[in-house]
Short mmCIF file of C-alpha atoms in Angstrom, two decimals:
data_model
loop_
_atom_site.label_atom_id
_atom_site.label_comp_id
_atom_site.label_asym_id
_atom_site.label_seq_id
_atom_site.Cartn_x
_atom_site.Cartn_y
_atom_site.Cartn_z
CA MET A 661 145.06 190.35 51.25
CA LYS A 662 147.00 190.85 54.49
CA TYR A 663 150.37 192.53 54.57
CA ALA A 664 152.62 192.08 57.61
CA MET A 665 149.59 191.61 59.92
CA LEU A 666 148.73 195.32 59.71
CA SER A 667 146.29 196.90 62.10
CA ALA A 668 144.86 200.41 61.56
CA PRO A 669 147.68 201.58 59.23
CA THR A 670 148.46 205.27 58.83
CA GLU A 671 147.74 207.12 55.58
CA THR A 672 151.44 207.05 54.78
CA TRP A 673 151.53 203.31 55.31
CA LYS A 674 148.46 202.86 53.05
CA THR A 675 150.12 204.92 50.34
CA MET A 676 153.27 202.79 50.50
CA ILE A 677 151.27 199.60 50.15
CA ALA A 678 149.31 200.95 47.19
CA ASP A 679 152.52 202.04 45.51
CA ILE A 680 154.15 198.64 45.98
CA LYS A 681 151.03 196.82 44.76
CA GLY A 682 151.11 198.95 41.64
CA ARG A 683 154.77 198.28 41.00
CA PHE A 684 154.79 194.56 41.60
CA HIS A 685 151.24 193.45 40.66
CA ILE A 686 150.91 191.32 43.77
CA VAL A 687 149.13 188.05 43.04
CA ARG A 688 147.64 185.96 45.84
CA ARG A 689 148.92 182.68 44.42
CA ARG A 690 152.48 183.83 43.91
CA PRO A 691 154.04 184.18 47.41
CA ALA A 692 157.53 184.63 46.00
CA VAL A 693 156.31 187.80 44.29
CA TRP A 694 154.84 189.48 47.36
CA LEU A 695 157.75 188.56 49.63
CA LEU A 696 159.95 191.09 47.83
CA PRO A 697 157.58 194.01 48.50
CA LEU A 698 157.42 192.88 52.14
CA VAL A 699 161.21 193.11 52.34
CA LEU A 700 161.01 196.63 50.89
CA LEU A 701 158.34 197.57 53.43
CA CYS A 702 160.57 196.35 56.24
CA SER A 703 163.53 198.29 54.91
CA ALA A 704 161.46 201.45 55.15
CA PHE A 705 161.32 201.01 58.93
CA PRO A 706 164.87 200.61 60.32
CA ALA A 707 165.46 198.49 63.41
CA GLY A 708 164.20 200.27 66.49
CA SER A 709 161.78 202.54 64.61
CA GLN A 710 158.06 202.44 65.32
CA MET A 711 155.90 200.63 62.77
CA PRO A 712 152.09 200.86 62.83
CA THR A 713 150.47 199.37 65.94
CA GLY A 714 150.26 195.60 65.84
CA SER A 715 152.76 195.03 63.01
CA THR A 716 155.33 192.32 63.70
CA ALA A 717 156.53 190.84 60.44
CA CYS A 718 159.57 193.12 60.19
CA GLY A 719 160.98 192.01 63.52
CA SER A 720 161.24 193.55 66.96
CA THR A 721 160.47 197.24 67.41
CA LEU A 722 160.59 197.24 71.20
CA SER A 723 163.03 199.81 72.58
CA LEU A 724 164.13 199.60 76.20
CA ASP A 725 164.06 202.69 78.40
CA SER A 726 166.88 202.23 80.91
CA LYS A 727 165.75 205.07 83.15
CA ARG A 728 162.21 203.73 83.31
CA ILE A 729 163.48 200.30 84.30
CA GLN A 730 165.85 201.66 86.94
CA ASP A 731 163.11 203.87 88.35
CA ALA A 732 160.83 200.85 88.64
CA LEU A 733 163.44 198.88 90.59
CA ALA A 734 164.08 201.81 92.89
CA GLY A 735 160.34 202.27 93.42
CA MET A 736 159.90 198.69 94.57
CA VAL A 737 162.45 199.30 97.31
CA ALA A 738 161.24 202.77 98.19
CA ASP A 739 157.64 201.69 98.74
CA GLY A 740 158.62 198.71 100.87
CA ARG A 741 157.66 195.87 98.55
CA ALA A 742 161.23 194.61 98.24
CA ALA A 743 164.41 194.95 100.23
CA GLY A 744 166.33 194.65 96.98
CA ALA A 745 165.64 193.97 93.33
CA SER A 746 167.63 193.19 90.21
CA VAL A 747 166.81 192.52 86.58
CA LEU A 748 168.82 191.18 83.65
CA ILE A 749 167.54 191.56 80.09
CA TRP A 750 168.90 189.81 77.03
CA LYS A 751 167.70 191.14 73.68
CA ASP A 752 168.61 190.73 70.02
CA GLY A 753 171.55 188.48 70.77
CA GLY A 754 173.23 190.48 73.52
CA GLU A 755 172.88 191.80 77.03
CA ALA A 756 170.59 194.82 76.89
CA TYR A 757 170.28 195.83 80.54
CA PHE A 758 171.33 194.90 84.05
CA GLY A 759 170.34 196.95 87.06
CA THR A 760 169.80 196.71 90.80
CA ALA A 761 168.26 198.63 93.65
CA GLY A 762 168.30 198.12 97.40
CA PHE A 763 169.90 195.37 99.43
CA ALA A 764 170.41 191.62 99.40
CA ASP A 765 170.74 191.93 103.18
CA ARG A 766 169.10 195.13 104.36
CA GLU A 767 170.23 194.85 107.96
CA ALA A 768 173.88 194.40 106.99
CA GLN A 769 173.56 196.98 104.18
CA ARG A 770 174.87 194.35 101.73
CA PRO A 771 173.89 195.55 98.24
CA MET A 772 172.27 193.56 95.48
CA THR A 773 175.18 192.26 93.43
CA ARG A 774 175.36 190.34 90.21
CA ASP A 775 176.80 187.23 91.89
CA LEU A 776 174.26 187.01 94.72
CA ILE A 777 172.52 183.67 95.12
CA ALA A 778 168.73 183.81 95.31
CA GLN A 779 166.17 181.15 96.10
CA ILE A 780 163.91 180.73 93.08
CA TYR A 781 161.36 178.22 94.44
CA SER A 782 158.94 177.36 91.60
CA MET A 783 161.28 178.66 88.91
CA THR A 784 162.82 175.23 89.55
CA LYS A 785 159.82 173.73 87.73
CA PRO A 786 160.83 174.66 84.16
CA VAL A 787 164.28 173.15 84.78
CA THR A 788 162.59 169.90 85.81
CA GLY A 789 160.36 170.03 82.74
CA VAL A 790 163.36 170.43 80.44
CA ALA A 791 165.04 167.43 82.07
CA LEU A 792 161.94 165.28 81.60
CA MET A 793 161.47 166.35 77.98
CA GLN A 794 165.04 165.31 77.20
CA LEU A 795 163.95 161.79 78.13
CA TRP A 796 160.82 162.20 75.98
CA GLU A 797 163.08 163.01 73.03
CA GLN A 798 164.88 159.73 73.71
CA GLY A 799 161.62 157.82 73.40
CA LYS A 800 161.47 156.89 77.08
CA PHE A 801 157.76 157.73 77.33
CA ARG A 802 154.82 159.24 75.47
CA LEU A 803 153.04 162.29 76.79
CA ASP A 804 149.68 160.54 76.87
CA ASP A 805 150.96 157.38 78.49
CA PRO A 806 149.35 156.58 81.85
CA LEU A 807 151.66 157.72 84.62
CA SER A 808 151.17 154.34 86.28
CA ARG A 809 152.99 152.63 83.40
CA TYR A 810 156.19 153.98 84.93
CA LEU A 811 155.09 154.71 88.51
CA PRO A 812 152.68 151.89 89.42
CA GLU A 813 151.75 153.44 92.76
CA PHE A 814 149.52 155.89 90.87
CA GLU A 815 147.44 153.22 89.14
CA SER A 816 144.21 153.25 91.19
CA MET A 817 143.64 156.84 92.20
CA GLN A 818 140.56 157.91 94.15
CA VAL A 819 138.80 161.26 93.70
CA TYR A 820 137.13 163.21 96.47
CA ALA A 821 133.39 163.29 95.69
CA GLY A 822 131.95 165.47 98.44
CA LYS A 823 130.25 164.42 101.66
CA ASP A 824 127.29 162.20 102.35
CA ALA A 825 124.19 163.15 104.33
CA ALA A 826 126.00 162.43 107.57
CA GLY A 827 128.93 164.68 106.62
CA ALA A 828 131.35 161.83 105.93
CA PRO A 829 133.68 162.26 102.92
CA MET A 830 132.94 160.19 99.82
CA TYR A 831 135.46 158.91 97.28
CA ARG A 832 135.23 157.20 93.91
CA ALA A 833 137.57 155.88 91.26
CA ALA A 834 139.06 158.46 88.90
CA SER A 835 137.30 158.62 85.53
CA ARG A 836 140.57 158.02 83.69
CA PRO A 837 144.24 157.50 84.53
CA ILE A 838 146.62 160.38 85.17
CA THR A 839 148.83 160.87 82.11
CA VAL A 840 152.33 162.27 81.86
CA ARG A 841 150.85 165.27 80.05
CA ASP A 842 148.62 165.88 83.09
CA ILE A 843 151.58 166.15 85.45
CA MET A 844 153.26 168.62 83.06
CA ARG A 845 150.25 170.93 82.66
CA HIS A 846 148.78 170.75 86.20
CA THR A 847 145.66 168.81 85.29
CA ALA A 848 146.42 165.66 87.30
CA GLY A 849 144.16 166.57 90.24
CA PHE A 850 146.82 166.56 92.95
CA ALA A 851 146.66 168.91 95.91
CA TYR A 852 149.52 171.20 96.95
CA GLY A 853 149.08 171.99 100.62
CA ALA A 854 146.23 172.86 102.92
CA GLY A 855 142.71 173.55 101.65
CA ASN A 856 139.03 173.19 102.42
CA THR A 857 138.39 169.53 101.62
CA PRO A 858 139.20 166.19 103.29
CA ALA A 859 141.51 165.52 100.35
CA HIS A 860 143.56 168.56 101.34
CA GLU A 861 143.59 167.31 104.92
CA ALA A 862 144.89 163.94 103.72
CA TYR A 863 147.62 165.72 101.78
CA VAL A 864 148.75 167.68 104.83
CA LYS A 865 148.75 164.53 106.95
CA ALA A 866 150.80 162.60 104.36
CA ASP A 867 153.38 165.42 104.18
CA PRO A 868 154.77 164.24 100.83
CA LEU A 869 157.29 167.10 100.56
CA ALA A 870 159.00 166.57 103.89
CA LEU A 871 162.68 167.39 103.45
CA ASP A 872 163.81 164.24 105.27
CA ILE A 873 162.36 161.79 102.72
CA ASP A 874 163.44 160.93 99.18
CA LEU A 875 161.44 161.17 95.98
CA SER A 876 160.40 157.52 96.07
CA GLU A 877 158.82 157.98 99.49
CA MET A 878 157.23 161.19 98.25
CA GLY A 879 155.53 159.19 95.50
CA ARG A 880 154.32 156.48 97.87
CA ARG A 881 152.81 159.03 100.24
CA LEU A 882 151.19 161.09 97.50
CA ALA A 883 149.61 158.09 95.78
CA LYS A 884 147.52 157.48 98.91
CA VAL A 885 146.06 161.00 98.87
CA PRO A 886 142.73 161.40 96.99
CA LEU A 887 142.65 163.61 93.94
CA LEU A 888 140.72 166.88 94.03
CA PHE A 889 139.11 166.26 90.63
CA ASP A 890 139.20 163.85 87.69
CA PRO A 891 142.42 164.09 85.67
CA GLY A 892 142.21 166.43 82.70
CA THR A 893 139.15 168.37 83.85
CA GLN A 894 140.65 171.35 85.71
CA TRP A 895 143.88 173.32 86.03
CA SER A 896 145.15 173.40 89.59
CA TYR A 897 148.72 174.15 90.63
CA SER A 898 150.09 171.14 92.42
CA ILE A 899 152.84 168.80 93.50
CA ALA A 900 152.82 167.33 89.98
CA VAL A 901 156.28 168.67 89.09
CA ASP A 902 157.77 166.78 92.01
CA VAL A 903 156.20 163.69 90.45
CA GLN A 904 158.02 164.68 87.25
CA ALA A 905 161.27 164.57 89.21
CA LEU A 906 160.45 161.06 90.41
CA LEU A 907 159.72 160.08 86.81
CA VAL A 908 163.12 161.44 85.72
CA GLU A 909 164.75 159.22 88.33
CA LYS A 910 162.77 156.19 87.18
CA LEU A 911 163.43 156.66 83.47
CA SER A 912 167.07 157.71 83.72
CA ASP A 913 168.09 155.35 86.53
CA GLN A 914 169.91 158.28 88.13
CA PRO A 915 169.25 160.42 91.19
CA PHE A 916 167.23 163.41 90.01
CA ALA A 917 169.71 166.09 91.08
CA GLU A 918 172.56 164.21 89.44
CA TYR A 919 170.66 163.87 86.18
CA VAL A 920 169.84 167.59 86.12
CA ARG A 921 173.42 168.52 86.93
CA GLN A 922 174.87 166.32 84.18
CA HIS A 923 172.34 166.99 81.44
CA VAL A 924 171.09 170.55 82.05
CA LEU A 925 173.17 172.62 84.47
CA GLU A 926 176.70 171.65 83.47
CA PRO A 927 176.12 171.72 79.70
CA LEU A 928 174.64 175.23 80.08
CA GLY A 929 177.49 176.44 82.27
CA MET A 930 175.17 177.05 85.24
CA HIS A 931 177.92 176.47 87.77
CA ASP A 932 176.32 178.38 90.67
CA THR A 933 172.97 176.58 90.49
CA ALA A 934 172.16 173.75 92.89
CA TRP A 935 169.75 172.37 95.44
CA ARG A 936 172.55 171.85 97.98
CA GLN A 937 174.85 174.82 97.73
CA PRO A 938 178.46 174.55 98.95
CA ASP A 939 178.90 176.16 102.35
CA GLU A 940 181.44 178.63 100.98
CA ARG A 941 178.69 180.31 98.96
CA LEU A 942 176.63 181.19 102.03
CA PRO A 943 177.94 184.81 102.18
CA ARG A 944 176.43 185.33 98.71
CA LEU A 945 172.92 184.15 99.69
CA ALA A 946 170.29 186.89 99.64
CA SER A 947 168.21 187.27 102.77
CA LEU A 948 164.52 186.41 102.58
CA TYR A 949 161.89 188.97 103.58
CA ARG A 950 158.26 188.48 104.47
CA LYS A 951 155.50 191.09 104.39
CA THR A 952 154.06 191.21 107.92
CA ASP A 953 151.55 193.85 109.01
CA GLY A 954 152.42 195.92 105.97
CA LYS A 955 156.17 195.84 106.57
CA LEU A 956 159.00 193.68 105.26
CA VAL A 957 160.42 191.53 108.04
CA ARG A 958 163.54 189.44 107.53
CA ASP A 959 163.06 185.69 107.89
CA PRO A 960 165.25 183.97 110.50
CA ASP A 961 168.51 182.84 108.92
CA ALA A 962 167.94 179.19 109.86
CA SER A 963 164.64 179.19 108.01
CA ALA A 964 166.01 180.96 104.95
CA ARG A 965 168.94 178.54 104.66
CA ARG A 966 167.18 175.23 105.17
CA LEU A 967 166.57 174.45 101.49
CA ASN A 968 170.10 175.06 100.25
CA PHE A 969 172.55 174.97 103.13
CA GLN A 970 171.65 171.78 104.97
CA ASN A 971 171.72 168.16 103.84
CA ASN A 972 168.12 167.37 102.89
CA ARG A 973 167.14 164.00 101.45
CA LEU A 974 164.41 165.44 99.24
CA THR A 975 165.46 166.94 95.93
CA ALA A 976 162.18 168.47 94.84
CA GLY A 977 161.28 168.97 91.21
CA GLY A 978 158.94 171.83 92.01
CA PHE A 979 161.18 173.99 94.20
CA GLY A 980 164.55 174.20 95.90
CA LEU A 981 167.07 175.46 93.37
CA ALA A 982 169.14 178.50 94.31
CA THR A 983 171.00 180.33 91.58
CA THR A 984 172.45 183.58 90.30
CA ILE A 985 170.78 185.91 87.83
CA ASP A 986 173.42 185.14 85.20
CA ASP A 987 173.06 181.38 85.63
CA TYR A 988 169.30 181.47 85.22
CA MET A 989 169.66 183.76 82.23
CA ARG A 990 171.71 181.03 80.56
CA PHE A 991 168.72 178.72 81.01
CA ALA A 992 166.39 181.40 79.62
CA ARG A 993 168.71 182.09 76.69
CA MET A 994 168.74 178.40 75.84
CA LEU A 995 164.96 178.50 75.57
CA LEU A 996 165.08 181.73 73.57
CA GLY A 997 167.57 179.96 71.30
CA SER A 998 165.07 177.16 70.65
CA GLY A 999 166.89 174.70 72.88
CA GLU A 1000 170.48 175.67 72.09
CA LEU A 1001 173.05 177.92 73.76
CA ASP A 1002 176.61 178.59 72.65
CA GLY A 1003 176.62 175.57 70.38
CA VAL A 1004 175.27 173.20 73.04
CA ARG A 1005 171.86 171.70 72.29
CA ILE A 1006 169.74 170.85 75.33
CA LEU A 1007 166.42 170.27 73.56
CA ARG A 1008 165.24 170.16 69.97
CA ALA A 1009 163.63 173.35 68.68
CA SER A 1010 160.39 171.45 68.09
CA THR A 1011 160.37 170.30 71.73
CA VAL A 1012 160.68 173.87 73.00
CA ARG A 1013 157.80 174.85 70.72
CA LEU A 1014 155.71 172.00 72.10
CA MET A 1015 156.40 173.04 75.68
CA SER A 1016 155.57 176.68 74.97
CA VAL A 1017 152.21 176.12 73.27
CA ASP A 1018 148.97 176.14 75.26
CA GLN A 1019 148.10 172.57 76.25
CA LEU A 1020 144.80 173.35 77.97
CA ASP A 1021 141.60 172.33 76.19
CA PRO A 1022 139.02 175.13 76.03
CA ARG A 1023 136.71 172.91 78.09
CA ILE A 1024 139.14 173.24 81.01
CA THR A 1025 137.48 176.36 82.37
CA GLU A 1026 138.34 175.92 86.06
CA ARG A 1027 141.86 177.33 86.22
CA GLN A 1028 142.47 178.32 89.85
CA PHE A 1029 144.73 181.42 89.91
CA LEU A 1030 146.09 181.09 86.35
CA PRO A 1031 143.96 183.98 84.95
CA SER A 1032 145.69 186.32 87.39
CA LYS A 1033 148.86 185.84 85.31
CA GLY A 1034 147.23 187.53 82.32
CA SER A 1035 145.74 186.35 79.05
CA VAL A 1036 147.53 183.04 79.24
CA GLY A 1037 147.12 179.32 78.96
CA PHE A 1038 149.55 176.67 80.11
CA GLY A 1039 152.02 174.58 78.16
CA LEU A 1040 154.37 171.98 79.60
CA ASP A 1041 155.74 173.60 82.78
CA PHE A 1042 155.29 177.15 81.44
CA ALA A 1043 152.47 179.66 81.36
CA VAL A 1044 152.09 180.82 77.75
CA ARG A 1045 150.55 184.07 76.50
CA HIS A 1046 148.01 183.57 73.71
CA MET A 1047 146.29 186.97 73.65
CA GLN A 1048 147.30 190.59 73.98
CA PRO A 1049 146.75 192.20 77.39
CA GLN A 1050 143.01 192.75 77.75
CA THR A 1051 142.92 195.45 80.44
CA PRO A 1052 145.19 198.32 81.51
CA GLN A 1053 145.80 196.51 84.80
CA GLU A 1054 147.07 193.31 83.19
CA SER A 1055 150.82 192.67 83.09
CA ARG A 1056 152.36 193.64 79.76
CA GLY A 1057 153.73 190.93 77.50
CA ALA A 1058 153.83 189.65 73.93
CA VAL A 1059 151.80 186.83 72.43
CA GLY A 1060 154.02 183.76 72.24
CA GLU A 1061 155.95 184.48 75.42
CA PHE A 1062 156.32 181.75 78.03
CA PHE A 1063 157.29 182.16 81.65
CA TRP A 1064 157.04 181.17 85.28
CA ASP A 1065 157.77 182.66 88.68
CA GLY A 1066 158.60 181.70 92.26
CA ALA A 1067 157.15 182.02 95.75
CA ALA A 1068 159.67 184.74 96.70
CA SER A 1069 158.31 186.84 93.77
CA THR A 1070 161.10 186.01 91.33
CA LEU A 1071 160.16 185.86 87.64
CA PHE A 1072 161.54 184.98 84.25
CA TRP A 1073 160.11 185.03 80.77
CA VAL A 1074 161.09 184.30 77.19
CA ASP A 1075 159.62 186.56 74.49
CA PRO A 1076 160.43 185.25 70.99
CA ALA A 1077 158.48 188.06 69.26
CA ASN A 1078 160.92 190.63 70.66
CA HIS A 1079 163.98 188.34 70.76
CA LEU A 1080 164.06 188.98 74.50
CA ALA A 1081 164.55 187.08 77.75
CA THR A 1082 164.29 188.57 81.25
CA VAL A 1083 165.23 187.35 84.72
CA PHE A 1084 163.94 189.34 87.68
CA PHE A 1085 165.12 188.72 91.26
CA VAL A 1086 163.62 189.83 94.55
CA GLN A 1087 163.25 187.83 97.77
CA THR A 1088 159.79 188.91 98.95
CA MET A 1089 157.19 186.60 100.47
CA PRO A 1090 154.34 186.02 100.19
CA PHE A 1091 154.23 186.23 96.42
CA ASP A 1092 153.63 189.80 95.20
CA GLY A 1093 152.36 190.02 91.63
CA THR A 1094 152.48 193.82 91.64
CA LEU A 1095 156.25 193.57 91.33
CA HIS A 1096 155.83 191.61 88.10
CA ARG A 1097 153.28 194.06 86.78
CA ASP A 1098 155.69 196.93 87.40
CA ILE A 1099 158.84 195.38 85.94
CA ARG A 1100 156.94 194.35 82.81
CA ALA A 1101 155.47 197.84 82.43
CA ALA A 1102 158.96 199.29 82.79
CA ILE A 1103 160.36 197.04 80.09
CA TYR A 1104 157.49 197.13 77.59
CA GLY A 1105 155.78 200.40 78.42
CA ALA A 1106 152.42 200.66 80.16
CA GLY A 1107 150.41 200.60 76.93
CA TYR A 1108 152.25 197.82 75.12
CA LEU A 1109 150.07 195.26 73.32
CA GLY A 1110 152.44 193.50 70.93
CA PRO A 1111 151.41 190.96 68.27
CA ARG A 1112 147.72 190.25 67.90
CA GLY A 1113 147.89 186.47 68.38
CA ASP A 1114 144.83 184.40 67.62
#
């Protein structure tokens, strides 16, 4: 019989179990009987104390080391990987840590502050997914419906099939339709920029994410681009979440940004989050830095501001939000709260569980860069951890966590096992995963493994 998912218990722990078994005559078919001993076992290890490795049934035992976290932030700045960094941690129902290091604007010596506005790029994607799943809860679509039922332009998709003997590209009909589930788990087959096939070249030529077009035109352009593979056969990060935004518009009969504002941002009190930020917030925008020849070089202001401080027609589902660390933490706390925050329900608890469970079939073995995120699969707009870290080099995390990040190296995650949510801000491009490895090691400890999982 298993007690509290024990792994390699100590002699003291074994003695306690034997004593309790003797006192209560634990019977396999009488769960109400053995629950009481489990409560007594938990009471023997007060909150914050260290239970045997791998035990989880008595709740969170993770203790934060503030100095270790602050040292990690300072180290990112000192070694030139970030001009500035900040992290906000929510744990066990309250704020557990907030800290900063370095500068939001290094040249002006403007420090990282709590109210700074950062560009989060692909951390926009989970917000889009939440918006779409609200409509799923209303019965507007089924996850395995063909996408073309709602967006007919995607009905007859072609797949790139290599080149013929003369070197000309070949195409064929997709083996099955793209489903809504495909666009939420990155198995649709869409491209996402330049690459090494004619399909990638067609994507670049179509320019479906041009900022001067709307989502409807984005869909029309994308539908003419061949797929890289048959839907459902591979995981490949793509423009699919922008298609989700178009689907939100279609199903809600509202502009995408307006729907998100009314149904996600405002109910959560995310008042500083937007695609088009008011001009008066410009002094709070963090500068963007790019690693060039081993050094961080500040992006030109015009380039850094183009997503949020000019009037673009495109409101992308996959990127473009700018926000504060406190605003995004409200989104993360809602997810940690199983869809509810401060009495406001955004999603059902069962919907959050569905989104945060691995949706990738084991036969989907081609997974692009996803394995670099750790021992994870992919749910609906989130990476989800399903195994303990397998190597010392892998980022620390707990089984059951779900997360995503952004091109400027921002990151957030929700860790139900430890009742924890974290939002981490830097503005470093290109994406630097070592920053994520280090902030996770600082929070969890370098040797943390957490629950066993399956």
